[in-house]
Coordinates of N, CA and C and ligand atoms in Angstrom, one line a residue:
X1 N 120.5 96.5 85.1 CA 119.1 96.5 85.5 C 118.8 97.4 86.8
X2 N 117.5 98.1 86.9 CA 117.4 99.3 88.0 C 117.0 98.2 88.8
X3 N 117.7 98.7 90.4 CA 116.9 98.2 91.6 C 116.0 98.2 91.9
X4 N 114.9 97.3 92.4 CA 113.4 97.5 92.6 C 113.4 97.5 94.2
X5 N 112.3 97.9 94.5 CA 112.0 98.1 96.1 C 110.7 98.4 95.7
X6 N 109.7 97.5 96.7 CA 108.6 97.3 96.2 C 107.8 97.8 97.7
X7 N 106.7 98.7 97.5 CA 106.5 99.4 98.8 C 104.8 98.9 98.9
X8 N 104.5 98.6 100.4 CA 103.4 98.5 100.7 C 102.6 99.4 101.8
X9 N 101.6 99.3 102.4 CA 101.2 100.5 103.3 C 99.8 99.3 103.8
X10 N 99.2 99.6 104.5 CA 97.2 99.5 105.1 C 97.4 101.4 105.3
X11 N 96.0 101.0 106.0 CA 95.3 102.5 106.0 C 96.0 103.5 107.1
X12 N 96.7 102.9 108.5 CA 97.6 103.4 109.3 C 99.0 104.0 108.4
X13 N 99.6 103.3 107.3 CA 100.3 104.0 106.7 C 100.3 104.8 105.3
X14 N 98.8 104.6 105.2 CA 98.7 105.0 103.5 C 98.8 106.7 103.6
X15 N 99.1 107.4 104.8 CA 99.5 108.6 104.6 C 100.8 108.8 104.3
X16 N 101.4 108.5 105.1 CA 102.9 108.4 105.0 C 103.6 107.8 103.8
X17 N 103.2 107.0 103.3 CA 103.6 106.5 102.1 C 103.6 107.2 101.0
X18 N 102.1 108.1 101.1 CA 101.6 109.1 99.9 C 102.6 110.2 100.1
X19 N 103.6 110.8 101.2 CA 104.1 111.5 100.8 C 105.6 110.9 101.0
X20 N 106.4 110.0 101.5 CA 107.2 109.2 101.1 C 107.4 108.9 100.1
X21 N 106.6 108.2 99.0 CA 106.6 107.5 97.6 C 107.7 108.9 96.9
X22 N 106.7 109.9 96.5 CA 107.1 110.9 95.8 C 108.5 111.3 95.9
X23 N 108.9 111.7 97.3 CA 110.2 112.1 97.8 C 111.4 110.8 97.0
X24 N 111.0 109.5 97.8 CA 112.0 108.9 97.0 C 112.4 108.2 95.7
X25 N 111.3 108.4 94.9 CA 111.6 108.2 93.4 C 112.4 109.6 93.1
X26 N 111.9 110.7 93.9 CA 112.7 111.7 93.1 C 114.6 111.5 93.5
X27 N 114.9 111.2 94.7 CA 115.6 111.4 95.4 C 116.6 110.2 94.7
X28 N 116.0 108.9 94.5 CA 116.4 108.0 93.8 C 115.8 107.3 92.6
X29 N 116.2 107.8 91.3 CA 115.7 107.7 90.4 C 116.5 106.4 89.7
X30 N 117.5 106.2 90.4 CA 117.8 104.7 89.4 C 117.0 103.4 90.4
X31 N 116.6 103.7 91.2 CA 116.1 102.8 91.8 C 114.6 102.8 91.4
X32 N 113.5 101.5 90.7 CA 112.5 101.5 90.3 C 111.5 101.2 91.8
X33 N 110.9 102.3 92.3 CA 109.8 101.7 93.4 C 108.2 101.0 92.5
X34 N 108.3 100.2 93.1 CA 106.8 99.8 92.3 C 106.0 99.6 94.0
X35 N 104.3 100.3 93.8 CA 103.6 100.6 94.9 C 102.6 99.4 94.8
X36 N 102.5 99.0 95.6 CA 102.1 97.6 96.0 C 100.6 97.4 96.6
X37 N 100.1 98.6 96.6 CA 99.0 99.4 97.5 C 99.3 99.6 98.9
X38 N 98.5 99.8 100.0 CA 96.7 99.4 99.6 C 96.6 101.3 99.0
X39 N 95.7 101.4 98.8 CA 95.2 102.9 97.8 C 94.5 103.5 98.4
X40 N 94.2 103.7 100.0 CA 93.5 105.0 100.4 C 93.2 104.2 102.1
X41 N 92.4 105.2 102.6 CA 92.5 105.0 104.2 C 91.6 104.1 104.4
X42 N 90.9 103.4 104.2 CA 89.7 102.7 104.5 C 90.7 101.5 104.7
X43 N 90.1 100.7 106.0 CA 90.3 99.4 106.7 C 90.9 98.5 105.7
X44 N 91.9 98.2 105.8 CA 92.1 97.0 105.3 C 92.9 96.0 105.7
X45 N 93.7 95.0 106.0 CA 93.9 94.0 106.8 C 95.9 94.3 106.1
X46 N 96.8 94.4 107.1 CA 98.2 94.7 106.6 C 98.8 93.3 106.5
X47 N 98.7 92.2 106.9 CA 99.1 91.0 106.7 C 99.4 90.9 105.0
X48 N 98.1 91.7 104.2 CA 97.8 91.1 103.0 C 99.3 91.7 102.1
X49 N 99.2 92.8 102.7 CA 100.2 93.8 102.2 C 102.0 93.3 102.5
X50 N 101.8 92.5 103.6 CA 103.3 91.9 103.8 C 103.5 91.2 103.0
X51 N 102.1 90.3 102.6 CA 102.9 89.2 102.0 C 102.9 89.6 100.7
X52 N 102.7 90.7 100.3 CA 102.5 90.8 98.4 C 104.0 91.1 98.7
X53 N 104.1 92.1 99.2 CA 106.0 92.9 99.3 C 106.7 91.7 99.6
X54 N 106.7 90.8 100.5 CA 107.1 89.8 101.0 C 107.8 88.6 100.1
X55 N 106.5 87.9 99.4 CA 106.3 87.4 98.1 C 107.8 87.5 97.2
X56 N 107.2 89.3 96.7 CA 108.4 89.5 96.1 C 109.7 89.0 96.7
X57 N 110.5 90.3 97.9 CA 111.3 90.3 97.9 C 111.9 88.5 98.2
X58 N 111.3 87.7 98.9 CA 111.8 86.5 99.0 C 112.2 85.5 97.7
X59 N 111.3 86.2 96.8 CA 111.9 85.4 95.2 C 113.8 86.5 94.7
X60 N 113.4 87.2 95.9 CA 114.8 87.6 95.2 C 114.5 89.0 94.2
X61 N 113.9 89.6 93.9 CA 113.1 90.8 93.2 C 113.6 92.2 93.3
X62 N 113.6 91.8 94.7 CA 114.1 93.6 95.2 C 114.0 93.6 96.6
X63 N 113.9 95.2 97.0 CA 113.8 94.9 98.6 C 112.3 95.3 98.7
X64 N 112.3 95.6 100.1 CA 110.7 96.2 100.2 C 110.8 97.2 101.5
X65 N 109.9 98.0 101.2 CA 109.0 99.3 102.6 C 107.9 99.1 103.2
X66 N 107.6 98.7 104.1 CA 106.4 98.3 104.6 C 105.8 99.3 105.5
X67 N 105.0 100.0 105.7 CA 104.3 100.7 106.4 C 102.8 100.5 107.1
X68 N 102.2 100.4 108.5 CA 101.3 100.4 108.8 C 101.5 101.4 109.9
X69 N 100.3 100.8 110.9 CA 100.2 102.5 111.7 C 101.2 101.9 112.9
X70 N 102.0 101.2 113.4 CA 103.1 101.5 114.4 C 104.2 100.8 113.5
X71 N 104.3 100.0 112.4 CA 105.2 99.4 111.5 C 105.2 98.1 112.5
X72 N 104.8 97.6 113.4 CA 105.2 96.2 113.9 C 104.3 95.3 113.0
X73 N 103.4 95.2 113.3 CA 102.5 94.4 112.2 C 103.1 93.7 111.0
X74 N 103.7 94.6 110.5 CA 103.7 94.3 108.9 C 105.1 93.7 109.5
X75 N 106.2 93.9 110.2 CA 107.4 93.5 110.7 C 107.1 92.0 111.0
X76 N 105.8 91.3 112.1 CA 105.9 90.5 112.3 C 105.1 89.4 110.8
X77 N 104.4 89.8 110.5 CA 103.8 89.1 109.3 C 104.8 89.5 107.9
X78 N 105.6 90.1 107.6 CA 106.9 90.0 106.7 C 107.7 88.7 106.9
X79 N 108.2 89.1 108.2 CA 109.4 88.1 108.7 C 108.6 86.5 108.8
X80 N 107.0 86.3 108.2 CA 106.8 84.6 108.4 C 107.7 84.7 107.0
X81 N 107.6 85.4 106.0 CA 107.7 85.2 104.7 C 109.8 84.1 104.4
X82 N 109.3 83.6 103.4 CA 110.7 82.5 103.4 C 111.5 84.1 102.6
X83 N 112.9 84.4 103.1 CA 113.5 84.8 102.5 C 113.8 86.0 103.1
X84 N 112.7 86.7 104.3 CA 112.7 88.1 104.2 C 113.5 88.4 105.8
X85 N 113.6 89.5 106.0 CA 114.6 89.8 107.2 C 114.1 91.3 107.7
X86 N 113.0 91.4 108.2 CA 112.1 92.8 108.0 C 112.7 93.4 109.2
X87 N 112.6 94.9 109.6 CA 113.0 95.4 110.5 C 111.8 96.0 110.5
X88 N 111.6 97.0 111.7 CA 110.8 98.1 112.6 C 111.9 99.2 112.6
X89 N 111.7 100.4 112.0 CA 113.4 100.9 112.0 C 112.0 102.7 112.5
X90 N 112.8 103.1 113.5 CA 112.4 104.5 114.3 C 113.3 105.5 114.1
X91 N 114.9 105.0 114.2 CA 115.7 106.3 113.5 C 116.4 105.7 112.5
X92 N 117.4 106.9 112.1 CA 118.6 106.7 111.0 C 119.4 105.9 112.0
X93 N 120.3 105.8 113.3 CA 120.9 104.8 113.5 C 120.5 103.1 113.4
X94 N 119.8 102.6 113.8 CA 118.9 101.6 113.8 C 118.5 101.9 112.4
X95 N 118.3 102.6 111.3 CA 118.5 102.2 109.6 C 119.8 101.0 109.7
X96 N 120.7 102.1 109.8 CA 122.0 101.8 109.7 C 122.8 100.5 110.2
X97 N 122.5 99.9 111.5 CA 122.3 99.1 112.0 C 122.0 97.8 111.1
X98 N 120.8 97.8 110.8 CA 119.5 97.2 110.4 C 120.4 96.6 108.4
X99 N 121.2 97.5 108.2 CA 121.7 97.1 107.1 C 123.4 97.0 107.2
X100 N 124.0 97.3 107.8 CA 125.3 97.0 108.5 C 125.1 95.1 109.0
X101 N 124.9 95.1 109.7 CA 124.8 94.4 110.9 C 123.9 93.2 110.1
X102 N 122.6 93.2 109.9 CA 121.5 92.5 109.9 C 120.9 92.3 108.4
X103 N 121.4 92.9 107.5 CA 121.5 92.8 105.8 C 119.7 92.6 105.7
X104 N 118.9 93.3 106.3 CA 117.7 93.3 106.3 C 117.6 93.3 105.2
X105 N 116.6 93.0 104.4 CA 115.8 93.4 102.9 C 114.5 94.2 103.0
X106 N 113.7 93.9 104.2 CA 112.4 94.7 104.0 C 112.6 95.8 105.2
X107 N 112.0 96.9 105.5 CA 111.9 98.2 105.8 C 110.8 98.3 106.5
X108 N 110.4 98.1 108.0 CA 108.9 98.9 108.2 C 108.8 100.0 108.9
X109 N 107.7 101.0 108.7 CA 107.8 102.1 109.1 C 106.8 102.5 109.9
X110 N 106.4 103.1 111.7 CA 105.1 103.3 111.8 C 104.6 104.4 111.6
X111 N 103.6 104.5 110.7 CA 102.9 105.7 109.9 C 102.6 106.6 111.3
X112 N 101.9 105.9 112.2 CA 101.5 106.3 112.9 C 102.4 107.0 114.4
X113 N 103.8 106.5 113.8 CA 104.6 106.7 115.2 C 105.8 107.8 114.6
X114 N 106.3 107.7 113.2 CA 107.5 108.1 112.6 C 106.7 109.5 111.9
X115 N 107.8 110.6 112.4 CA 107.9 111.6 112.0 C 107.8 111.8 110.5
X116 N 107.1 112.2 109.6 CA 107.6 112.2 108.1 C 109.1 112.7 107.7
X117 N 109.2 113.6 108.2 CA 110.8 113.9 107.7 C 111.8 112.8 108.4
X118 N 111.6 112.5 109.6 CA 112.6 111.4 110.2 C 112.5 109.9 109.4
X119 N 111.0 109.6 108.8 CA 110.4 108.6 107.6 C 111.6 108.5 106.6
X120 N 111.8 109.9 105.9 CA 112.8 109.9 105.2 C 114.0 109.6 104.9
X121 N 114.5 110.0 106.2 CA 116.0 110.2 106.5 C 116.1 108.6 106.6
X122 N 115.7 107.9 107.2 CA 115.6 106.4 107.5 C 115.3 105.7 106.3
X123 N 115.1 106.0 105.3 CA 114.6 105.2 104.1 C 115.9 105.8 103.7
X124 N 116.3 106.9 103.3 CA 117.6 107.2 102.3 C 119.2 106.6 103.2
X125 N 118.7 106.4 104.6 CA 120.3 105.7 105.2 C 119.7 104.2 105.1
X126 N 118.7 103.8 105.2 CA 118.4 102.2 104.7 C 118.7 101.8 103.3
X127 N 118.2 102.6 102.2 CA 118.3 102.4 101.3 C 120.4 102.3 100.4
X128 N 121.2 103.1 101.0 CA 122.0 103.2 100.9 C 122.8 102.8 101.8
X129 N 123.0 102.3 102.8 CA 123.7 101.5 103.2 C 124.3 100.1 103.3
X130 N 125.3 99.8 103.0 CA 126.0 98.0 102.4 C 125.9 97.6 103.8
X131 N 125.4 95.6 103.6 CA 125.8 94.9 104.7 C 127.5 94.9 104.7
X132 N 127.6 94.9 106.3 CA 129.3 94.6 106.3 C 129.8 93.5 106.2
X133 N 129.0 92.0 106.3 CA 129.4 90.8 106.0 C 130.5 90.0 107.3
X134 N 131.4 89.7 106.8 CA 131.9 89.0 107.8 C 131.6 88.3 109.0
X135 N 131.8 88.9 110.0 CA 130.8 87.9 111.5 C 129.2 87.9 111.3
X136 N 129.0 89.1 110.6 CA 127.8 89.4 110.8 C 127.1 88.4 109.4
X137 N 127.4 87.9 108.9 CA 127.3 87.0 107.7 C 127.2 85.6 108.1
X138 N 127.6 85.3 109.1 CA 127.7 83.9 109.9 C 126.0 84.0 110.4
X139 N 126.5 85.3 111.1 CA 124.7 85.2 112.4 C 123.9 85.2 111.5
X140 N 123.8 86.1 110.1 CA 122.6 85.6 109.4 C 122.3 84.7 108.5
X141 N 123.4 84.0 108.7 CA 123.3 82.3 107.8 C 122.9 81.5 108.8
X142 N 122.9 81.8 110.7 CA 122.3 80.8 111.1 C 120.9 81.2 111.1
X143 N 120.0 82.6 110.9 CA 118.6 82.6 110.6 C 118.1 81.7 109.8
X144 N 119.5 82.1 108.3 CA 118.7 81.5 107.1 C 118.6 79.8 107.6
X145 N 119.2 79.1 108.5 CA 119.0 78.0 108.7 C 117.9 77.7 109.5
X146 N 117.6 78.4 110.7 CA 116.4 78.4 111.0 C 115.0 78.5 110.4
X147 N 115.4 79.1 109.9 CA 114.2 79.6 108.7 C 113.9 78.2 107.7
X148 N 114.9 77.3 107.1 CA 114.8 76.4 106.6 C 114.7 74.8 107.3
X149 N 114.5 74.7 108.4 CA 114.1 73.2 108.9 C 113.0 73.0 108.9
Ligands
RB5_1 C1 95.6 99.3 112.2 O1 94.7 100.0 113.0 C2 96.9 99.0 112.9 O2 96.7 98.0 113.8 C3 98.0 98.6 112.0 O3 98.2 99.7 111.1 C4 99.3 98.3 112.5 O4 99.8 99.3 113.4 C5 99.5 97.0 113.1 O5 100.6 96.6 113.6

């Protein structure tokens, strides 16, 4: 079955996403992105958008991309979601990091702050990079316990 990664945006990121999307279906074609909206620049509230991506990825679905206009927003309204482990990621190290280290599932990006081509480069080292597990498998089983009291 193809990987899903389910991408969301508000109106701060719905630029960046419109040229993102394209780049990485082409880039990664066994991976299924499905676009989650929002569909154009007009005001819309990014909480709404975390939790549709959110939603998902916490049932276990896929991962997710979250984009608004600094990526924190959708970072802090992702991470209420049961399941999810959202980052704020600015370069390819901190990608790397962020999936090494922290076995993140969701992705935020600020439309407003991230270079498009640096957008890129950070989605293709996020998107390919394995958690390394071991110690770092402990620290995030004590989130998941936090997360569950
Ligand atoms: C919208 O103006 C902006 O606040 C939003 O895109 C995001 O940056 C919030 O964190």
């Amino acid at each position: 079955m193809k990987q899903k990664v389910f991408v969301g945006c508000d109106h701060g990121g719905f630029a960046l996403k419109a040229t993102l999307l394209p780049r990485l279906k082409e880039t990664f074609p066994q991976i299924e992105f499905s676009d989650l909206g929002c569909e154009g620049e007009s005001p819309v509230d990014y909480p709404d958008y975390a939790r549709k991506v959110g939603e998902k990825v916490g049932r276990g679905e896929g991962r997710g991309i979250l984009i608004c206009g600094s990526g924190t927003g959708m970072a802090i309204a992702a991470n209420k979601m049961g399941g999810v482990r959202a980052a704020n990621l600015w370069d390819v190290n901190v990608a790397q990091l962020a999936r090494q280290h922290n076995n993140t599932n969701v992705m935020c990006l600020g439309g407003r702050i991230v270079p498009a081509e640096t957008a890129f480069e950070i989605c293709k080292t996020w998107l390919t990079t394995e958690f390394e597990g071991g110690r770092h498998a402990a620290r995030v089983d004590i989130i998941h316990e936090m997360e569950t009291k």
